[in-house]
Amino acid sequence: MEGGQVEGGETELLLSSERLSSDSPVMWPDQQHFFGDFNPLHLSPAPPDWLLDVTRDDMASINELACLTPAQLMEKIRGLQNLAYQLGVEEARQMSRGRHLNVLHGPVRHVSGPPDWTSQHQ
């Protein structure tokens, strides 16, 4: 076999016995789309709802992340994971502090006036 030529016995292997029928709407659609039928509004539908809430800063962040190499992107993700971990550690520390100071327990009391200090010291 040289230069794209097929040997005699191999041509039979390449032949297809399948017959195409013009009755198939999938293979032969009724309406053919040509360049003259091009409608740019048909190809660009309205933007999705979530895109309406995207700000210029969001787009700048997306573009910044899109320009990163995979290694740089992984480094950025690791940094965000470390930041989230540190935030969780700080939150746990503050919650523990609040428990020790007893500021998180008990019902909220509404004071209608200044406290009566004299009744407590008798």
Backbone as ProteinMPNN parsed JSONL, in Angstrom:
{"seq_chain_A": "MEGGQVEGGETELLLSSERLSSDSPVMWPDQQHFFGDFNPLHLSPAPPDWLLDVTRDDMASINELACLTPAQLMEKIRGLQNLAYQLGVEEARQMSRGRHLNVLHGPVRHVSGPPDWTSQHQ", "coords_chain_A": {"N_chain_A": [[0.843, -1.162, 0.0], [0.826, 2.031, -1.054], [1.208, 5.569, -0.935], [-1.545, 6.288, -0.336], [-3.025, 4.493, -1.783], [-5.149, 1.646, -2.065], [-4.887, -1.816, -1.622], [-6.053, -4.539, -3.718], [-7.64, -6.584, -2.301], [-8.351, -5.244, -0.018], [-10.133, -3.255, -0.723], [-12.696, -4.283, -0.816], [-13.266, -4.519, 1.86], [-13.629, -1.903, 2.562], [-15.973, -1.105, 1.384], [-19.39, -0.163, 1.706], [-22.524, -1.535, 2.469], [-24.737, -0.175, 3.062], [-27.668, 1.673, 2.352], [-28.745, 4.877, 1.506], [-31.695, 6.523, 2.268], [-34.006, 8.822, 0.986], [-36.185, 9.31, 2.504], [-35.705, 9.768, 5.148], [-36.05, 12.102, 7.701], [-34.055, 13.011, 9.301], [-31.599, 12.67, 7.999], [-32.115, 13.996, 5.623], [-33.223, 16.855, 5.885], [-36.179, 18.93, 5.57], [-35.95, 21.72, 5.362], [-33.28, 23.538, 4.247], [-30.482, 25.194, 5.513], [-28.899, 28.035, 4.483], [-26.202, 30.317, 3.743], [-27.353, 32.768, 3.075], [-29.642, 32.758, 4.572], [-28.907, 33.485, 7.072], [-29.334, 34.579, 10.357], [-28.422, 36.726, 12.723], [-29.606, 37.32, 15.198], [-30.892, 35.031, 15.864], [-28.864, 33.329, 16.633], [-27.754, 34.503, 18.884], [-29.099, 34.427, 21.75], [-31.009, 35.976, 24.439], [-29.104, 37.027, 27.303], [-28.36, 34.758, 30.034], [-30.115, 34.709, 33.231], [-28.382, 34.722, 35.482], [-26.173, 36.023, 34.538], [-26.859, 38.65, 34.442], [-26.443, 39.674, 36.955], [-23.737, 39.934, 37.217], [-20.959, 41.888, 37.921], [-18.681, 44.543, 36.876], [-16.31, 44.199, 38.298], [-16.512, 41.496, 38.923], [-16.304, 40.395, 36.341], [-13.719, 41.232, 35.739], [-12.291, 39.711, 37.593], [-12.913, 37.137, 36.666], [-11.709, 37.221, 34.134], [-9.056, 37.569, 34.924], [-8.557, 35.128, 36.236], [-8.913, 33.445, 34.064], [-6.67, 33.902, 32.561], [-4.635, 32.636, 33.862], [-2.168, 30.045, 34.202], [-2.555, 26.431, 34.435], [-1.05, 25.578, 36.698], [-0.692, 27.983, 38.107], [-3.352, 28.562, 38.633], [-4.044, 26.436, 40.321], [-2.412, 27.092, 42.48], [-3.61, 29.473, 43.277], [-6.097, 28.463, 44.07], [-5.282, 26.843, 46.214], [-4.403, 28.857, 47.942], [-6.853, 30.142, 48.477], [-8.173, 28.043, 49.775], [-6.55, 27.778, 52.054], [-6.993, 30.286, 53.207], [-9.751, 30.077, 53.766], [-9.64, 28.011, 55.638], [-8.138, 29.234, 57.71], [-9.949, 31.248, 58.39], [-12.04, 29.685, 59.401], [-10.744, 28.591, 61.652], [-10.308, 30.931, 63.139], [-12.973, 31.695, 63.552], [-13.883, 29.549, 65.121], [-12.284, 29.962, 67.36], [-13.269, 32.435, 68.269], [-15.926, 31.709, 68.819], [-15.502, 29.892, 70.896], [-14.395, 31.607, 72.756], [-16.612, 33.268, 73.178], [-18.313, 31.414, 74.407], [-16.925, 30.949, 76.818], [-17.092, 33.457, 77.969], [-19.735, 33.552, 78.331], [-21.575, 34.836, 76.642], [-23.153, 33.945, 74.663], [-25.222, 32.403, 75.542], [-28.424, 31.982, 77.139], [-31.53, 33.793, 77.532], [-32.505, 36.747, 75.729], [-32.592, 39.764, 77.381], [-34.765, 42.452, 77.792], [-34.284, 45.68, 78.727], [-36.093, 48.014, 80.484], [-35.534, 50.326, 81.746], [-33.039, 52.141, 83.676], [-30.704, 50.025, 85.439], [-31.54, 48.59, 88.63], [-29.55, 49.033, 91.077], [-29.498, 49.038, 93.792], [-31.153, 47.05, 94.876], [-29.797, 44.735, 94.399], [-27.56, 44.716, 96.0], [-28.183, 44.282, 98.663]], "CA_chain_A": [[0.0, 0.0, 0.0], [1.676, 3.2, -1.184], [0.631, 6.855, -1.325], [-2.986, 6.376, -0.229], [-3.698, 3.488, -2.607], [-5.588, 0.475, -1.317], [-4.687, -3.05, -2.38], [-7.268, -5.143, -4.256], [-8.456, -7.28, -1.311], [-8.793, -4.325, 1.031], [-11.23, -2.402, -1.2], [-13.962, -4.897, -0.44], [-13.485, -4.223, 3.274], [-14.003, -0.502, 2.7], [-17.281, -0.864, 0.79], [-20.526, -0.194, 2.617], [-23.749, -2.017, 1.83], [-25.833, 0.671, 3.549], [-28.311, 2.51, 1.343], [-29.339, 6.084, 2.069], [-33.046, 6.756, 1.779], [-34.392, 10.232, 1.101], [-37.354, 9.389, 3.38], [-35.268, 10.074, 6.506], [-36.015, 13.542, 7.988], [-32.805, 13.343, 9.981], [-30.532, 12.769, 7.012], [-32.508, 14.91, 4.558], [-34.248, 17.762, 6.421], [-36.949, 19.674, 4.569], [-35.436, 23.078, 5.178], [-31.831, 23.649, 4.223], [-30.024, 26.514, 5.938], [-27.8, 28.528, 3.666], [-25.609, 31.553, 4.24], [-28.301, 33.863, 2.872], [-30.675, 32.676, 5.603], [-28.264, 33.745, 8.352], [-29.993, 35.558, 11.221], [-27.575, 36.813, 13.914], [-30.406, 37.333, 16.42], [-31.236, 33.645, 16.172], [-27.704, 32.693, 17.243], [-27.392, 35.128, 20.152], [-30.289, 34.635, 22.572], [-30.839, 36.875, 25.584], [-28.175, 36.45, 28.284], [-29.033, 34.091, 31.151], [-30.407, 35.573, 34.379], [-27.242, 34.85, 36.379], [-25.207, 36.935, 33.941], [-27.309, 40.019, 34.687], [-25.934, 40.094, 38.26], [-22.272, 39.991, 37.178], [-20.461, 43.264, 37.875], [-17.397, 44.721, 36.179], [-15.276, 43.577, 39.129], [-16.638, 40.05, 38.716], [-15.748, 40.084, 35.021], [-12.267, 41.403, 35.831], [-11.784, 38.53, 38.301], [-13.032, 35.995, 35.76], [-10.667, 37.368, 33.11], [-7.772, 37.342, 35.583], [-8.421, 33.683, 36.437], [-8.834, 32.792, 32.756], [-5.321, 34.095, 32.018], [-3.666, 31.873, 34.643], [-1.827, 28.689, 33.774], [-3.117, 25.473, 35.399], [-0.273, 25.588, 37.944], [-1.025, 29.218, 38.818], [-4.73, 28.43, 39.095], [-4.011, 25.549, 41.487], [-1.825, 27.864, 43.575], [-4.661, 30.403, 43.704], [-7.091, 27.655, 44.788], [-4.682, 26.481, 47.505], [-4.441, 30.056, 48.773], [-8.234, 30.335, 48.935], [-8.462, 26.996, 50.752], [-5.854, 28.147, 53.288], [-7.711, 31.426, 53.771], [-11.001, 29.561, 54.332], [-9.281, 27.262, 56.84], [-7.787, 30.203, 58.745], [-11.19, 31.894, 58.803], [-12.73, 28.715, 60.249], [-10.021, 28.522, 62.924], [-10.603, 32.176, 63.861], [-14.372, 31.65, 63.979], [-13.959, 28.599, 66.23], [-11.669, 30.615, 68.52], [-14.198, 33.454, 68.76], [-17.074, 31.018, 69.414], [-15.035, 29.368, 72.177], [-14.269, 32.781, 73.631], [-17.972, 33.666, 73.54], [-18.84, 30.438, 75.377], [-16.271, 31.178, 78.106], [-17.61, 34.716, 78.516], [-21.167, 33.323, 78.483], [-22.328, 35.856, 75.905], [-23.975, 33.305, 73.642], [-26.289, 31.616, 76.155], [-29.439, 32.696, 77.911], [-32.48, 34.604, 76.758], [-32.218, 38.17, 75.592], [-33.411, 40.543, 78.313], [-35.017, 43.826, 77.39], [-34.25, 46.564, 79.887], [-37.001, 49.132, 80.258], [-34.985, 51.525, 82.385], [-31.711, 51.893, 84.25], [-30.728, 48.911, 86.392], [-31.749, 48.922, 90.041], [-28.357, 48.508, 91.731], [-29.686, 48.972, 95.248], [-31.789, 45.793, 95.276], [-28.848, 43.636, 94.238], [-26.482, 44.79, 96.996], [-28.72, 44.228, 100.023]], "C_chain_A": [[0.89, 1.227, 0.0], [0.851, 4.422, -1.521], [-0.886, 6.903, -1.304], [-3.729, 5.371, -1.08], [-4.021, 2.275, -1.745], [-5.406, -0.745, -2.196], [-6.033, -3.673, -2.725], [-8.167, -5.78, -3.211], [-9.025, -6.355, -0.251], [-9.936, -3.427, 0.581], [-12.579, -2.975, -0.826], [-14.281, -4.626, 1.024], [-13.974, -2.793, 3.476], [-15.383, -0.189, 2.136], [-18.375, -0.991, 1.839], [-21.758, -0.652, 1.861], [-24.957, -1.18, 2.258], [-26.361, 1.55, 2.421], [-28.969, 3.694, 2.042], [-30.698, 6.322, 1.429], [-33.385, 8.224, 1.97], [-35.638, 10.405, 1.958], [-36.976, 9.808, 4.799], [-35.233, 11.583, 6.741], [-34.734, 13.967, 8.695], [-31.694, 13.557, 8.967], [-30.832, 13.797, 5.937], [-33.58, 15.86, 5.089], [-34.925, 18.547, 5.304], [-36.338, 21.038, 4.288], [-33.913, 23.06, 5.26], [-31.452, 25.07, 4.629], [-28.804, 26.897, 5.112], [-27.308, 29.845, 4.247], [-26.564, 32.735, 4.103], [-29.401, 33.891, 3.913], [-30.138, 33.028, 6.984], [-28.979, 34.857, 9.108], [-29.181, 35.653, 12.513], [-28.377, 36.832, 15.209], [-30.793, 35.923, 16.842], [-30.09, 32.954, 16.918], [-27.327, 33.289, 18.586], [-28.654, 35.413, 20.963], [-29.993, 35.601, 23.712], [-29.903, 36.222, 26.598], [-28.945, 35.783, 29.423], [-29.179, 35.038, 32.341], [-29.191, 35.773, 35.279], [-26.219, 35.841, 35.844], [-25.59, 38.393, 34.178], [-26.764, 40.564, 36.007], [-24.415, 40.228, 38.3], [-21.827, 41.442, 37.007], [-19.166, 43.33, 37.073], [-16.256, 44.088, 36.973], [-15.305, 42.056, 38.987], [-16.014, 39.643, 37.384], [-14.229, 40.226, 35.023], [-11.642, 40.196, 36.531], [-11.826, 37.297, 37.414], [-11.939, 36.05, 34.695], [-9.284, 37.115, 33.691], [-7.533, 35.842, 35.774], [-8.273, 32.943, 35.111], [-7.43, 32.893, 32.162], [-4.267, 33.271, 32.754], [-3.391, 30.516, 33.999], [-2.457, 27.715, 34.773], [-2.371, 25.464, 36.732], [-0.589, 26.837, 38.768], [-2.441, 29.162, 39.38], [-4.8, 27.527, 40.326], [-3.425, 26.266, 42.699], [-2.843, 28.848, 44.142], [-5.722, 29.658, 44.524], [-6.558, 27.247, 46.152], [-4.692, 27.672, 48.46], [-5.835, 30.327, 49.317], [-8.627, 29.286, 49.969], [-7.795, 27.305, 52.09], [-6.547, 29.31, 53.978], [-9.017, 30.977, 54.423], [-10.729, 28.779, 55.615], [-8.96, 28.214, 57.989], [-9.02, 30.931, 59.271], [-11.994, 30.972, 59.718], [-12.078, 28.591, 61.613], [-10.327, 29.758, 63.764], [-12.046, 32.181, 64.37], [-14.54, 30.699, 65.161], [-13.378, 29.213, 67.497], [-12.615, 31.65, 69.119], [-15.436, 32.813, 69.394], [-16.699, 30.446, 70.778], [-14.908, 30.496, 73.194], [-15.648, 33.245, 74.097], [-18.601, 32.714, 74.54], [-18.235, 30.679, 76.754], [-16.77, 32.461, 78.761], [-19.113, 34.655, 78.744], [-21.995, 34.418, 77.808], [-23.266, 35.234, 74.882], [-25.161, 32.544, 74.222], [-27.27, 32.521, 76.885], [-30.327, 33.539, 77.036], [-32.058, 36.071, 76.722], [-33.159, 38.92, 76.521], [-33.537, 41.959, 77.787], [-35.101, 44.681, 78.647], [-35.131, 47.761, 79.591], [-36.474, 50.419, 80.872], [-33.604, 51.227, 82.923], [-31.793, 50.762, 85.273], [-30.898, 49.416, 87.819], [-30.618, 48.282, 90.833], [-28.574, 48.328, 93.236], [-30.282, 47.642, 95.675], [-30.815, 44.622, 95.176], [-27.802, 43.617, 95.345], [-27.003, 44.709, 98.416], [-28.429, 42.927, 100.677]], "O_chain_A": [[1.636, 1.447, 0.954], [-0.099, 4.338, -2.3], [-1.476, 7.518, -2.192], [-4.96, 5.387, -1.103], [-3.279, 1.923, -0.828], [-5.733, -0.715, -3.383], [-7.042, -3.365, -2.09], [-9.373, -5.534, -3.231], [-10.061, -6.648, 0.347], [-10.647, -2.882, 1.425], [-13.513, -2.225, -0.546], [-15.451, -4.516, 1.389], [-14.66, -2.505, 4.457], [-15.914, 0.892, 2.387], [-18.294, -1.823, 2.743], [-22.007, -0.209, 0.74], [-26.081, -1.463, 1.846], [-25.589, 2.101, 1.636], [-29.663, 3.529, 3.045], [-30.833, 6.322, 0.205], [-33.079, 8.802, 3.013], [-36.111, 11.529, 2.128], [-37.856, 10.171, 5.579], [-34.481, 12.288, 6.069], [-34.373, 15.144, 8.686], [-30.933, 14.519, 9.068], [-29.914, 14.409, 5.393], [-34.754, 15.681, 4.766], [-34.343, 18.798, 4.249], [-36.22, 21.458, 3.137], [-33.345, 22.607, 6.253], [-32.038, 26.036, 4.14], [-27.812, 26.169, 5.058], [-27.935, 30.413, 5.141], [-26.565, 33.621, 4.958], [-30.03, 34.928, 4.123], [-30.855, 32.882, 7.974], [-29.203, 35.941, 8.57], [-29.245, 34.736, 13.332], [-27.866, 36.394, 16.24], [-30.998, 35.652, 18.026], [-30.337, 32.083, 17.751], [-26.635, 32.634, 19.366], [-29.217, 36.504, 20.879], [-28.844, 35.994, 23.915], [-29.903, 35.0, 26.742], [-30.059, 36.196, 29.742], [-28.465, 36.035, 32.449], [-28.981, 36.873, 35.791], [-25.474, 36.438, 36.621], [-24.734, 39.276, 34.119], [-26.635, 41.778, 36.168], [-23.864, 40.605, 39.334], [-22.253, 42.134, 36.083], [-18.628, 42.307, 36.648], [-15.34, 43.506, 36.391], [-14.26, 41.408, 38.937], [-15.281, 38.657, 37.313], [-13.528, 39.439, 34.386], [-10.589, 39.713, 36.116], [-10.887, 36.501, 37.407], [-11.315, 35.033, 34.392], [-8.432, 36.516, 33.034], [-6.439, 35.344, 35.507], [-7.583, 31.926, 35.041], [-7.044, 32.056, 31.345], [-3.118, 33.214, 32.315], [-4.253, 29.926, 33.347], [-2.856, 28.134, 35.859], [-2.996, 25.355, 37.787], [-0.736, 26.757, 39.987], [-2.698, 29.657, 40.477], [-5.534, 27.821, 41.27], [-3.89, 26.069, 43.821], [-2.924, 29.03, 45.357], [-6.188, 30.16, 45.547], [-7.288, 27.294, 47.143], [-4.96, 27.512, 49.651], [-5.99, 30.697, 50.481], [-9.333, 29.594, 50.93], [-8.402, 27.115, 53.144], [-6.674, 29.319, 55.203], [-9.357, 31.442, 55.511], [-11.497, 28.871, 56.572], [-9.445, 28.033, 59.106], [-9.12, 31.2, 60.468], [-12.568, 31.43, 60.706], [-12.772, 28.495, 62.625], [-10.578, 29.647, 64.964], [-12.311, 32.622, 65.488], [-15.266, 31.011, 66.105], [-13.913, 29.012, 68.587], [-12.75, 31.734, 70.34], [-15.944, 33.315, 70.397], [-17.494, 30.509, 71.715], [-15.277, 30.339, 74.358], [-15.833, 33.576, 75.268], [-19.339, 33.143, 75.426], [-18.947, 30.622, 77.757], [-16.858, 32.534, 79.987], [-19.701, 35.59, 79.286], [-23.002, 34.867, 78.355], [-24.091, 35.934, 74.295], [-26.022, 32.085, 73.471], [-26.969, 33.672, 77.2], [-29.941, 33.951, 75.942], [-31.337, 36.548, 77.598], [-34.375, 38.74, 76.462], [-32.554, 42.584, 77.389], [-35.916, 44.414, 79.53], [-34.951, 48.444, 78.582], [-36.948, 51.502, 80.528], [-33.052, 50.161, 82.65], [-32.832, 50.564, 85.902], [-30.463, 50.514, 88.167], [-30.713, 47.117, 91.22], [-27.881, 47.53, 93.868], [-29.943, 47.145, 96.749], [-31.022, 43.604, 95.835], [-27.21, 42.568, 95.596], [-26.259, 45.066, 99.33], [-28.812, 42.715, 101.827]]}, "name": "protein", "num_of_chains": 1, "seq": "MEGGQVEGGETELLLSSERLSSDSPVMWPDQQHFFGDFNPLHLSPAPPDWLLDVTRDDMASINELACLTPAQLMEKIRGLQNLAYQLGVEEARQMSRGRHLNVLHGPVRHVSGPPDWTSQHQ"}
